[in-house]
Amino acid sequence: ENNQGGEGFGLFIAYPDGRVDRLPLLESARLQVIHNSADPAAAEVDIYVNEALLLPNFAFRSATPFIDVPANTPLTVAVAPAGSAGPQDIILTLPALTLLGGKTYVAVASGVVGEGFAANPDGVEIGFGLQAYDMAQEKAKWMKYVELIVLHGATDAPAVDVVVNGALTLVSNLAYGMFTNYMRVEPDNYRLAITPAGQPETVVAAFEADLSGLAGGAAVVFASGFLNPTANNAGPAFGLFAALPTGDVVELPAATSLSKLTGVATEKALPTEFSLQQNYPNPFNPTTTISFALPERSAVKIVVYDVRGHQVATLLNGVREAGVHSVSWNGADSNGLSVASGAYFYALETDNYNQIRKMTMLR
């Protein structure tokens, strides 16, 4: 638009016979990477992709900005000690992942590499890996709001609720390794209390979140570190952080008291739309957690089906308030019998929205 409406940038090949062809653009995806592995041995690492060094000296609680990466091709992510001489120094290789063209992702490195760490209270696997979210945003869809997703990234913490200003449960039953969907909040000051799921009187940590200058922006809020550092190789203490699309990471300050802020309406924070999250872990054995978001009070069913379309189990059938909710499946059918290994589908069914996702049970 600054060049009199001329042709966009491109590469061309000229043949001896005078023909000229434009070289096709490779499809790309957008990706932000966040380092949230609290293992002291991984405080700073080199990240390789397909044996090429992508992120040298990548520090704990740091993030990249959103960048263009190749789509529709397998990407093998591997980790080496900081200052590595090359791919021969790689100490950990993760399963290959393939990003889809035109989509925007957040990938968070979480978990621990070594031994001597407390197990997750809910039995969730805590080994080093990537948690990926495939509907990331670089800005808010509604420019007068701030839009956030939350990741539970503290290996020794149970499933949690996040209570806003002492009243509204913004996040419900979020287990380690799980993302919420995006939630829309007004650009204001908030107090966030972290409680074990279903225990609103037990506040394990509280933080101040000043979002007053972020209208039109988006962020990934992630729980980080250990609730009990002494049981985790003296690793970093629990905290709450926000990664911005620019790659800046902001630490949310601890609240000085647990009284709620005054003059802030608790109705300011709600999911922006209906959505069904990918179950975690996946594949799983024997239990997995399914998270879903409701922008309004709704009658909800969560149903599991086999590959032939036969109903296996109903995990939820009732009314839920607006917010983010979770249910668990223990791999049993409606008669309480364990199902066989293989692929299954789970569906979110409401009056105004339906969505189906696939999951895999491994015995």
C-alpha atoms as a printed R data frame, in Angstrom:
    type eleno elety resid chain resno       x       y       z
1   ATOM     1    CA   GLU     A     1   0.000   0.000   0.000
2   ATOM     2    CA   ASN     A     2   3.072   2.260   0.378
3   ATOM     3    CA   ASN     A     3   4.244   1.503  -3.184
4   ATOM     4    CA   GLN     A     4   1.391   2.724  -5.408
5   ATOM     5    CA   GLY     A     5  -0.363  -0.638  -5.323
6   ATOM     6    CA   GLY     A     6   2.514  -2.494  -6.971
7   ATOM     7    CA   GLU     A     7   3.029  -6.246  -6.990
8   ATOM     8    CA   GLY     A     8   3.943  -7.988  -3.749
9   ATOM     9    CA   PHE     A     9   7.439  -9.354  -3.138
10  ATOM    10    CA   GLY     A    10   8.262 -12.657  -4.837
11  ATOM    11    CA   LEU     A    11  11.003 -14.794  -6.361
12  ATOM    12    CA   PHE     A    12  11.001 -15.723 -10.058
13  ATOM    13    CA   ILE     A    13  12.939 -18.044 -12.339
14  ATOM    14    CA   ALA     A    14  13.773 -17.024 -15.939
15  ATOM    15    CA   TYR     A    15  14.302 -19.810 -18.498
16  ATOM    16    CA   PRO     A    16  16.535 -19.569 -21.614
17  ATOM    17    CA   ASP     A    17  13.445 -19.666 -23.857
18  ATOM    18    CA   GLY     A    18  12.123 -16.474 -22.240
19  ATOM    19    CA   ARG     A    19   9.546 -18.045 -19.954
20  ATOM    20    CA   VAL     A    20   9.336 -16.633 -16.421
21  ATOM    21    CA   ASP     A    21   7.728 -18.524 -13.543
22  ATOM    22    CA   ARG     A    22   7.043 -17.327 -10.041
23  ATOM    23    CA   LEU     A    23   8.428 -19.670  -7.366
24  ATOM    24    CA   PRO     A    24   5.641 -20.867  -5.080
25  ATOM    25    CA   LEU     A    25   5.645 -19.749  -1.476
26  ATOM    26    CA   LEU     A    26   6.148 -22.479   1.094
27  ATOM    27    CA   GLU     A    27   3.297 -22.679   3.566
28  ATOM    28    CA   SER     A    28   4.157 -21.486   7.017
29  ATOM    29    CA   ALA     A    29   2.685 -21.429  10.505
30  ATOM    30    CA   ARG     A    30   3.178 -18.914  13.293
31  ATOM    31    CA   LEU     A    31   4.846 -20.145  16.472
32  ATOM    32    CA   GLN     A    32   5.837 -18.814  19.878
33  ATOM    33    CA   VAL     A    33   8.071 -20.964  22.110
34  ATOM    34    CA   ILE     A    34   8.160 -20.568  25.910
35  ATOM    35    CA   HIS     A    35  10.759 -22.192  28.200
36  ATOM    36    CA   ASN     A    36   8.966 -23.307  31.379
37  ATOM    37    CA   SER     A    37  10.991 -26.339  32.482
38  ATOM    38    CA   ALA     A    38  11.831 -25.641  36.134
39  ATOM    39    CA   ASP     A    39  14.460 -28.396  36.307
40  ATOM    40    CA   PRO     A    40  17.633 -26.568  37.466
41  ATOM    41    CA   ALA     A    41  19.616 -28.654  34.967
42  ATOM    42    CA   ALA     A    42  17.585 -27.033  32.167
43  ATOM    43    CA   ALA     A    43  17.935 -23.439  33.373
44  ATOM    44    CA   GLU     A    44  19.515 -22.584  30.024
45  ATOM    45    CA   VAL     A    45  19.496 -24.843  26.969
46  ATOM    46    CA   ASP     A    46  20.070 -24.912  23.229
47  ATOM    47    CA   ILE     A    47  17.014 -25.865  21.156
48  ATOM    48    CA   TYR     A    48  17.533 -27.653  17.843
49  ATOM    49    CA   VAL     A    49  14.900 -28.242  15.163
50  ATOM    50    CA   ASN     A    50  15.719 -30.931  12.601
51  ATOM    51    CA   GLU     A    51  19.307 -30.793  13.934
52  ATOM    52    CA   ALA     A    52  19.655 -27.063  13.160
53  ATOM    53    CA   LEU     A    53  20.230 -24.719  16.105
54  ATOM    54    CA   LEU     A    54  17.122 -22.552  16.500
55  ATOM    55    CA   LEU     A    55  17.363 -21.076  20.002
56  ATOM    56    CA   PRO     A    56  20.840 -20.844  21.543
57  ATOM    57    CA   ASN     A    57  21.104 -20.248  25.302
58  ATOM    58    CA   PHE     A    58  17.317 -20.311  25.738
59  ATOM    59    CA   ALA     A    59  16.699 -19.366  29.368
60  ATOM    60    CA   PHE     A    60  14.033 -20.578  31.798
61  ATOM    61    CA   ARG     A    61  10.975 -18.283  31.847
62  ATOM    62    CA   SER     A    62  11.849 -16.668  28.537
63  ATOM    63    CA   ALA     A    63   9.919 -16.709  25.264
64  ATOM    64    CA   THR     A    64  10.378 -16.048  21.588
65  ATOM    65    CA   PRO     A    65   8.167 -13.640  19.694
66  ATOM    66    CA   PHE     A    66   5.807 -15.246  17.206
67  ATOM    67    CA   ILE     A    67   7.844 -16.340  14.199
68  ATOM    68    CA   ASP     A    68   7.151 -17.989  10.842
69  ATOM    69    CA   VAL     A    69   8.071 -21.687  10.722
70  ATOM    70    CA   PRO     A    70   7.653 -24.316   7.985
71  ATOM    71    CA   ALA     A    71   4.237 -25.963   7.931
72  ATOM    72    CA   ASN     A    72   3.082 -29.414   6.865
73  ATOM    73    CA   THR     A    73   6.503 -30.958   7.414
74  ATOM    74    CA   PRO     A    74   7.713 -32.931  10.446
75  ATOM    75    CA   LEU     A    75   9.730 -30.863  12.921
76  ATOM    76    CA   THR     A    76  11.923 -32.759  15.370
77  ATOM    77    CA   VAL     A    77  12.704 -30.661  18.438
78  ATOM    78    CA   ALA     A    78  15.768 -31.586  20.481
79  ATOM    79    CA   VAL     A    79  17.548 -30.166  23.520
80  ATOM    80    CA   ALA     A    80  21.265 -29.760  24.197
81  ATOM    81    CA   PRO     A    81  23.200 -28.042  26.996
82  ATOM    82    CA   ALA     A    82  23.680 -24.311  26.496
83  ATOM    83    CA   GLY     A    83  26.763 -23.555  24.436
84  ATOM    84    CA   SER     A    84  26.590 -26.871  22.605
85  ATOM    85    CA   ALA     A    85  28.993 -27.468  19.724
86  ATOM    86    CA   GLY     A    86  26.346 -28.942  17.445
87  ATOM    87    CA   PRO     A    87  23.666 -31.628  17.136
88  ATOM    88    CA   GLN     A    88  26.136 -34.224  18.404
89  ATOM    89    CA   ASP     A    89  25.597 -32.691  21.878
90  ATOM    90    CA   ILE     A    90  21.825 -33.283  21.872
91  ATOM    91    CA   ILE     A    91  20.714 -35.036  25.075
92  ATOM    92    CA   LEU     A    92  16.951 -35.234  24.533
93  ATOM    93    CA   THR     A    93  14.876 -35.571  21.370
94  ATOM    94    CA   LEU     A    94  11.111 -35.104  21.415
95  ATOM    95    CA   PRO     A    95   8.584 -36.782  19.101
96  ATOM    96    CA   ALA     A    96   8.244 -34.993  15.773
97  ATOM    97    CA   LEU     A    97   5.381 -32.549  15.385
98  ATOM    98    CA   THR     A    98   3.789 -31.153  12.250
99  ATOM    99    CA   LEU     A    99   2.274 -27.671  12.226
100 ATOM   100    CA   LEU     A   100  -0.556 -26.825   9.841
101 ATOM   101    CA   GLY     A   101  -0.216 -23.975   7.384
102 ATOM   102    CA   GLY     A   102  -1.956 -20.755   8.319
103 ATOM   103    CA   LYS     A   103  -2.379 -21.679  11.977
104 ATOM   104    CA   THR     A   104  -0.843 -19.986  15.014
105 ATOM   105    CA   TYR     A   105   0.712 -22.031  17.810
106 ATOM   106    CA   VAL     A   106   2.182 -21.652  21.277
107 ATOM   107    CA   ALA     A   107   4.578 -24.425  22.337
108 ATOM   108    CA   VAL     A   108   5.701 -24.521  25.962
109 ATOM   109    CA   ALA     A   109   8.656 -26.616  27.121
110 ATOM   110    CA   SER     A   110   7.675 -27.979  30.539
111 ATOM   111    CA   GLY     A   111   8.478 -30.836  32.869
112 ATOM   112    CA   VAL     A   112  11.736 -32.143  34.290
113 ATOM   113    CA   VAL     A   113  14.673 -34.012  32.796
114 ATOM   114    CA   GLY     A   114  16.387 -35.573  35.795
115 ATOM   115    CA   GLU     A   115  15.426 -37.409  38.973
116 ATOM   116    CA   GLY     A   116  14.710 -36.301  42.532
117 ATOM   117    CA   PHE     A   117  11.504 -34.391  41.806
118 ATOM   118    CA   ALA     A   118   8.167 -34.707  43.582
119 ATOM   119    CA   ALA     A   119   5.499 -36.600  41.655
120 ATOM   120    CA   ASN     A   120   2.459 -34.731  40.439
121 ATOM   121    CA   PRO     A   121  -0.324 -35.104  43.058
122 ATOM   122    CA   ASP     A   122  -2.802 -36.135  40.352
123 ATOM   123    CA   GLY     A   123  -0.472 -38.710  38.820
124 ATOM   124    CA   VAL     A   124   0.181 -36.715  35.645
125 ATOM   125    CA   GLU     A   125   3.460 -37.527  33.871
126 ATOM   126    CA   ILE     A   126   6.037 -34.773  34.547
127 ATOM   127    CA   GLY     A   127   8.840 -35.721  32.139
128 ATOM   128    CA   PHE     A   128  10.198 -32.999  29.874
129 ATOM   129    CA   GLY     A   129   8.006 -32.308  26.858
130 ATOM   130    CA   LEU     A   130   6.171 -29.712  24.794
131 ATOM   131    CA   GLN     A   131   2.629 -28.576  25.498
132 ATOM   132    CA   ALA     A   132   1.237 -27.098  22.277
133 ATOM   133    CA   TYR     A   133  -1.843 -24.948  21.745
134 ATOM   134    CA   ASP     A   134  -3.025 -24.679  18.150
135 ATOM   135    CA   MET     A   135  -5.370 -21.672  18.289
136 ATOM   136    CA   ALA     A   136  -2.994 -19.035  19.636
137 ATOM   137    CA   GLN     A   137  -3.621 -15.321  19.150
138 ATOM   138    CA   GLU     A   138  -1.191 -12.476  18.572
139 ATOM   139    CA   LYS     A   139  -3.832  -9.899  19.454
140 ATOM   140    CA   ALA     A   140  -7.330  -9.768  20.874
141 ATOM   141    CA   LYS     A   141 -10.288 -10.435  18.601
142 ATOM   142    CA   TRP     A   142 -12.159  -7.703  20.483
143 ATOM   143    CA   MET     A   143  -9.834  -4.702  20.664
144 ATOM   144    CA   LYS     A   144 -11.389  -3.188  23.796
145 ATOM   145    CA   TYR     A   145 -10.472  -6.319  25.790
146 ATOM   146    CA   VAL     A   146  -7.413  -8.332  26.760
147 ATOM   147    CA   GLU     A   147  -7.615 -12.002  25.748
148 ATOM   148    CA   LEU     A   148  -5.700 -14.626  27.747
149 ATOM   149    CA   ILE     A   149  -5.069 -18.331  27.894
150 ATOM   150    CA   VAL     A   150  -3.738 -20.015  31.026
151 ATOM   151    CA   LEU     A   151  -1.331 -22.968  31.223
152 ATOM   152    CA   HIS     A   152  -0.769 -25.049  34.354
153 ATOM   153    CA   GLY     A   153   2.980 -25.630  34.206
154 ATOM   154    CA   ALA     A   154   3.908 -26.434  37.828
155 ATOM   155    CA   THR     A   155   4.757 -30.134  38.046
156 ATOM   156    CA   ASP     A   156   4.181 -30.569  41.805
157 ATOM   157    CA   ALA     A   157   0.883 -28.664  41.950
158 ATOM   158    CA   PRO     A   158  -2.513 -30.396  41.861
159 ATOM   159    CA   ALA     A   159  -5.336 -29.383  39.554
160 ATOM   160    CA   VAL     A   160  -6.245 -25.806  40.438
161 ATOM   161    CA   ASP     A   161  -8.954 -23.196  40.285
162 ATOM   162    CA   VAL     A   162  -8.163 -19.534  39.626
163 ATOM   163    CA   VAL     A   163 -10.464 -17.154  41.487
164 ATOM   164    CA   VAL     A   164 -10.656 -13.512  40.405
165 ATOM   165    CA   ASN     A   165 -11.128 -10.760  42.978
166 ATOM   166    CA   GLY     A   166 -12.312 -13.214  45.607
167 ATOM   167    CA   ALA     A   167 -15.519 -14.157  43.807
168 ATOM   168    CA   LEU     A   168 -15.490 -15.367  40.195
169 ATOM   169    CA   THR     A   169 -13.914 -18.736  39.371
170 ATOM   170    CA   LEU     A   170 -12.206 -17.892  36.102
171 ATOM   171    CA   VAL     A   171 -10.449 -21.255  35.678
172 ATOM   172    CA   SER     A   172 -11.832 -24.520  37.016
173 ATOM   173    CA   ASN     A   173 -10.008 -27.824  37.647
174 ATOM   174    CA   LEU     A   174  -6.997 -27.074  35.450
175 ATOM   175    CA   ALA     A   175  -4.537 -29.981  35.690
176 ATOM   176    CA   TYR     A   176  -0.786 -29.871  35.073
177 ATOM   177    CA   GLY     A   177   0.015 -29.626  31.366
178 ATOM   178    CA   MET     A   178  -3.393 -28.254  30.376
179 ATOM   179    CA   PHE     A   179  -4.300 -24.999  28.644
180 ATOM   180    CA   THR     A   180  -7.566 -23.172  29.035
181 ATOM   181    CA   ASN     A   181  -9.136 -21.605  25.985
182 ATOM   182    CA   TYR     A   182  -8.949 -17.856  25.463
183 ATOM   183    CA   MET     A   183 -10.820 -15.724  27.965
184 ATOM   184    CA   ARG     A   184 -11.808 -12.115  27.434
185 ATOM   185    CA   VAL     A   185 -11.195  -9.639  30.276
186 ATOM   186    CA   GLU     A   186 -11.417  -5.882  30.530
187 ATOM   187    CA   PRO     A   187  -8.108  -3.992  30.779
188 ATOM   188    CA   ASP     A   188  -8.110  -3.441  34.535
189 ATOM   189    CA   ASN     A   189  -6.434  -4.535  37.776
190 ATOM   190    CA   TYR     A   190  -7.200  -8.010  39.105
191 ATOM   191    CA   ARG     A   191  -6.263 -10.210  42.017
192 ATOM   192    CA   LEU     A   192  -5.833 -13.877  41.126
193 ATOM   193    CA   ALA     A   193  -6.029 -16.490  43.872
194 ATOM   194    CA   ILE     A   194  -4.745 -19.998  43.102
195 ATOM   195    CA   THR     A   195  -6.576 -22.735  45.008
196 ATOM   196    CA   PRO     A   196  -6.666 -26.536  44.776
197 ATOM   197    CA   ALA     A   197  -9.604 -27.505  42.554
198 ATOM   198    CA   GLY     A   198 -12.856 -27.396  44.521
199 ATOM   199    CA   GLN     A   199 -11.230 -25.907  47.640
200 ATOM   200    CA   PRO     A   200 -11.932 -22.148  47.426
201 ATOM   201    CA   GLU     A   201 -10.892 -21.508  51.035
202 ATOM   202    CA   THR     A   202  -7.374 -22.930  50.538
203 ATOM   203    CA   VAL     A   203  -5.345 -20.260  48.766
204 ATOM   204    CA   VAL     A   204  -1.865 -21.537  47.898
205 ATOM   205    CA   ALA     A   205  -0.754 -18.328  46.160
206 ATOM   206    CA   ALA     A   206  -2.194 -14.979  45.097
207 ATOM   207    CA   PHE     A   207  -1.012 -12.521  42.475
208 ATOM   208    CA   GLU     A   208  -1.755  -9.031  41.193
209 ATOM   209    CA   ALA     A   209  -2.440  -8.693  37.470
210 ATOM   210    CA   ASP     A   210  -2.349  -5.163  36.084
211 ATOM   211    CA   LEU     A   211  -3.858  -5.453  32.610
212 ATOM   212    CA   SER     A   212  -4.855  -1.801  32.382
213 ATOM   213    CA   GLY     A   213  -2.459  -1.025  29.526
214 ATOM   214    CA   LEU     A   214  -3.057  -4.138  27.417
215 ATOM   215    CA   ALA     A   215  -6.344  -3.373  25.626
216 ATOM   216    CA   GLY     A   216  -6.373  -5.152  22.273
217 ATOM   217    CA   GLY     A   217  -3.573  -7.460  23.327
218 ATOM   218    CA   ALA     A   218  -3.255 -11.178  24.004
219 ATOM   219    CA   ALA     A   219  -1.054 -13.138  26.390
220 ATOM   220    CA   VAL     A   220  -0.211 -16.620  27.633
221 ATOM   221    CA   VAL     A   221  -0.380 -16.761  31.441
222 ATOM   222    CA   PHE     A   222   1.570 -19.724  32.803
223 ATOM   223    CA   ALA     A   223   2.116 -21.196  36.248
224 ATOM   224    CA   SER     A   224   5.786 -21.913  36.745
225 ATOM   225    CA   GLY     A   225   8.187 -23.397  39.274
226 ATOM   226    CA   PHE     A   226   7.556 -25.591  42.315
227 ATOM   227    CA   LEU     A   227   5.155 -25.233  45.225
228 ATOM   228    CA   ASN     A   228   7.762 -27.022  47.344
229 ATOM   229    CA   PRO     A   229  11.275 -26.261  46.054
230 ATOM   230    CA   THR     A   230  12.951 -28.298  48.813
231 ATOM   231    CA   ALA     A   231  11.294 -31.455  47.455
232 ATOM   232    CA   ASN     A   232  12.399 -30.603  43.922
233 ATOM   233    CA   ASN     A   233  16.192 -30.275  43.917
234 ATOM   234    CA   ALA     A   234  15.943 -26.704  45.278
235 ATOM   235    CA   GLY     A   235  14.369 -25.578  42.017
236 ATOM   236    CA   PRO     A   236  12.683 -22.190  41.500
237 ATOM   237    CA   ALA     A   237   9.632 -21.316  43.573
238 ATOM   238    CA   PHE     A   238   6.087 -21.180  42.206
239 ATOM   239    CA   GLY     A   239   5.113 -18.053  40.309
240 ATOM   240    CA   LEU     A   240   2.711 -16.745  37.691
241 ATOM   241    CA   PHE     A   241   4.025 -15.235  34.465
242 ATOM   242    CA   ALA     A   242   2.609 -13.736  31.268
243 ATOM   243    CA   ALA     A   243   4.259 -14.186  27.864
244 ATOM   244    CA   LEU     A   244   3.371 -11.443  25.392
245 ATOM   245    CA   PRO     A   245   3.384 -11.857  21.585
246 ATOM   246    CA   THR     A   246   6.576  -9.765  21.420
247 ATOM   247    CA   GLY     A   247   8.443 -12.410  23.444
248 ATOM   248    CA   ASP     A   248   8.511 -10.305  26.604
249 ATOM   249    CA   VAL     A   249   7.757 -12.295  29.772
250 ATOM   250    CA   VAL     A   250   6.239 -10.433  32.725
251 ATOM   251    CA   GLU     A   251   6.251 -11.811  36.268
252 ATOM   252    CA   LEU     A   252   2.977 -11.154  38.087
253 ATOM   253    CA   PRO     A   253   3.790  -9.792  41.561
254 ATOM   254    CA   ALA     A   254   2.619 -11.693  44.617
255 ATOM   255    CA   ALA     A   255  -0.428 -10.163  46.303
256 ATOM   256    CA   THR     A   256   0.293  -8.483  49.618
257 ATOM   257    CA   SER     A   257  -3.040  -9.588  51.092
258 ATOM   258    CA   LEU     A   258  -5.862 -11.920  50.157
259 ATOM   259    CA   SER     A   259  -8.652  -9.337  50.388
260 ATOM   260    CA   LYS     A   260 -10.236  -8.681  47.023
261 ATOM   261    CA   LEU     A   261  -9.671  -5.493  45.098
262 ATOM   262    CA   THR     A   262 -12.430  -2.926  45.447
263 ATOM   263    CA   GLY     A   263 -14.358  -1.361  42.623
264 ATOM   264    CA   VAL     A   264 -13.747  -4.173  40.127
265 ATOM   265    CA   ALA     A   265 -16.733  -6.127  38.840
266 ATOM   266    CA   THR     A   266 -16.162  -9.877  38.898
267 ATOM   267    CA   GLU     A   267 -18.182 -10.331  35.711
268 ATOM   268    CA   LYS     A   268 -15.326  -8.817  33.689
269 ATOM   269    CA   ALA     A   269 -13.668 -12.144  32.925
270 ATOM   270    CA   LEU     A   270 -15.420 -14.751  30.793
271 ATOM   271    CA   PRO     A   271 -14.512 -17.072  27.907
272 ATOM   272    CA   THR     A   272 -15.066 -15.439  24.548
273 ATOM   273    CA   GLU     A   273 -16.654 -18.441  22.837
274 ATOM   274    CA   PHE     A   274 -17.647 -22.085  23.130
275 ATOM   275    CA   SER     A   275 -14.676 -24.392  22.701
276 ATOM   276    CA   LEU     A   276 -13.469 -27.911  23.435
277 ATOM   277    CA   GLN     A   277  -9.818 -28.400  24.362
278 ATOM   278    CA   GLN     A   278  -7.661 -31.356  23.337
279 ATOM   279    CA   ASN     A   279  -7.549 -33.853  26.197
280 ATOM   280    CA   TYR     A   280  -4.379 -34.094  28.277
281 ATOM   281    CA   PRO     A   281  -2.427 -36.266  28.453
282 ATOM   282    CA   ASN     A   282  -2.924 -37.782  25.020
283 ATOM   283    CA   PRO     A   283  -2.224 -40.638  24.424
284 ATOM   284    CA   PHE     A   284  -3.160 -41.606  27.982
285 ATOM   285    CA   ASN     A   285  -3.291 -44.491  30.435
286 ATOM   286    CA   PRO     A   286  -5.450 -44.757  32.438
287 ATOM   287    CA   THR     A   287  -6.896 -41.259  33.008
288 ATOM   288    CA   THR     A   288  -7.170 -38.105  30.945
289 ATOM   289    CA   THR     A   289  -8.729 -34.676  31.466
290 ATOM   290    CA   ILE     A   290 -10.987 -32.801  29.045
291 ATOM   291    CA   SER     A   291 -11.421 -29.030  29.332
292 ATOM   292    CA   PHE     A   292 -14.130 -26.908  27.721
293 ATOM   293    CA   ALA     A   293 -15.181 -23.251  27.748
294 ATOM   294    CA   LEU     A   294 -18.674 -21.754  27.915
295 ATOM   295    CA   PRO     A   295 -19.328 -18.051  27.263
296 ATOM   296    CA   GLU     A   296 -22.787 -18.400  28.843
297 ATOM   297    CA   ARG     A   297 -24.729 -20.657  31.193
298 ATOM   298    CA   SER     A   298 -25.498 -23.810  29.211
299 ATOM   299    CA   ALA     A   299 -26.862 -27.333  29.355
300 ATOM   300    CA   VAL     A   300 -23.814 -29.462  28.566
301 ATOM   301    CA   LYS     A   301 -23.098 -33.069  27.636
302 ATOM   302    CA   ILE     A   302 -19.630 -34.568  27.285
303 ATOM   303    CA   VAL     A   303 -19.909 -37.963  25.586
304 ATOM   304    CA   VAL     A   304 -17.251 -40.510  24.563
305 ATOM   305    CA   TYR     A   305 -17.747 -42.568  21.373
306 ATOM   306    CA   ASP     A   306 -15.797 -45.409  19.802
307 ATOM   307    CA   VAL     A   307 -14.613 -45.349  16.173
308 ATOM   308    CA   ARG     A   308 -17.878 -46.980  15.025
309 ATOM   309    CA   GLY     A   309 -19.914 -44.161  16.541
310 ATOM   310    CA   HIS     A   310 -21.228 -46.204  19.464
311 ATOM   311    CA   GLN     A   311 -21.630 -44.285  22.712
312 ATOM   312    CA   VAL     A   312 -19.107 -45.504  25.299
313 ATOM   313    CA   ALA     A   313 -19.637 -43.215  28.280
314 ATOM   314    CA   THR     A   314 -21.314 -39.967  29.295
315 ATOM   315    CA   LEU     A   315 -18.889 -37.904  31.367
316 ATOM   316    CA   LEU     A   316 -21.190 -34.951  32.009
317 ATOM   317    CA   ASN     A   317 -24.878 -34.233  31.552
318 ATOM   318    CA   GLY     A   318 -25.989 -31.088  33.319
319 ATOM   319    CA   VAL     A   319 -26.019 -27.310  33.474
320 ATOM   320    CA   ARG     A   320 -22.796 -25.358  33.926
321 ATOM   321    CA   GLU     A   321 -22.187 -21.639  34.412
322 ATOM   322    CA   ALA     A   322 -20.116 -19.533  32.023
323 ATOM   323    CA   GLY     A   323 -16.433 -20.256  32.509
324 ATOM   324    CA   VAL     A   324 -13.799 -22.911  31.903
325 ATOM   325    CA   HIS     A   325 -14.597 -26.414  33.163
326 ATOM   326    CA   SER     A   326 -12.957 -29.841  33.108
327 ATOM   327    CA   VAL     A   327 -14.010 -33.467  33.372
328 ATOM   328    CA   SER     A   328 -11.896 -36.605  33.655
329 ATOM   329    CA   TRP     A   329 -12.269 -39.980  31.982
330 ATOM   330    CA   ASN     A   330 -10.774 -43.083  33.566
331 ATOM   331    CA   GLY     A   331 -11.027 -45.269  30.469
332 ATOM   332    CA   ALA     A   332 -14.186 -47.056  31.621
333 ATOM   333    CA   ASP     A   333 -17.462 -47.474  29.761
334 ATOM   334    CA   SER     A   334 -20.936 -46.715  31.133
335 ATOM   335    CA   ASN     A   335 -20.921 -50.092  32.923
336 ATOM   336    CA   GLY     A   336 -17.635 -49.378  34.667
337 ATOM   337    CA   LEU     A   337 -15.659 -51.803  32.489
338 ATOM   338    CA   SER     A   338 -12.243 -50.806  31.150
339 ATOM   339    CA   VAL     A   339 -12.221 -50.138  27.412
340 ATOM   340    CA   ALA     A   340  -9.662 -51.517  24.973
341 ATOM   341    CA   SER     A   341  -6.687 -49.605  23.645
342 ATOM   342    CA   GLY     A   342  -7.330 -47.532  20.565
343 ATOM   343    CA   ALA     A   343  -8.848 -44.331  19.240
344 ATOM   344    CA   TYR     A   344 -11.944 -42.744  20.738
345 ATOM   345    CA   PHE     A   345 -13.856 -39.543  20.125
346 ATOM   346    CA   TYR     A   346 -15.293 -37.153  22.688
347 ATOM   347    CA   ALA     A   347 -17.973 -34.579  21.992
348 ATOM   348    CA   LEU     A   348 -19.090 -31.343  23.606
349 ATOM   349    CA   GLU     A   349 -22.827 -30.967  23.028
350 ATOM   350    CA   THR     A   350 -24.811 -27.826  23.927
351 ATOM   351    CA   ASP     A   351 -27.914 -26.151  22.514
352 ATOM   352    CA   ASN     A   352 -25.760 -23.665  20.579
353 ATOM   353    CA   TYR     A   353 -22.517 -25.487  19.904
354 ATOM   354    CA   ASN     A   354 -21.121 -28.942  19.167
355 ATOM   355    CA   GLN     A   355 -17.519 -30.053  18.723
356 ATOM   356    CA   ILE     A   356 -15.746 -33.423  18.494
357 ATOM   357    CA   ARG     A   357 -12.106 -34.293  19.147
358 ATOM   358    CA   LYS     A   358 -10.091 -37.505  18.969
359 ATOM   359    CA   MET     A   359  -8.066 -39.156  21.746
360 ATOM   360    CA   THR     A   360  -6.023 -42.335  22.103
361 ATOM   361    CA   MET     A   361  -6.053 -44.861  24.958
362 ATOM   362    CA   LEU     A   362  -2.895 -46.929  25.437
363 ATOM   363    CA   ARG     A   363  -3.063 -49.950  27.762
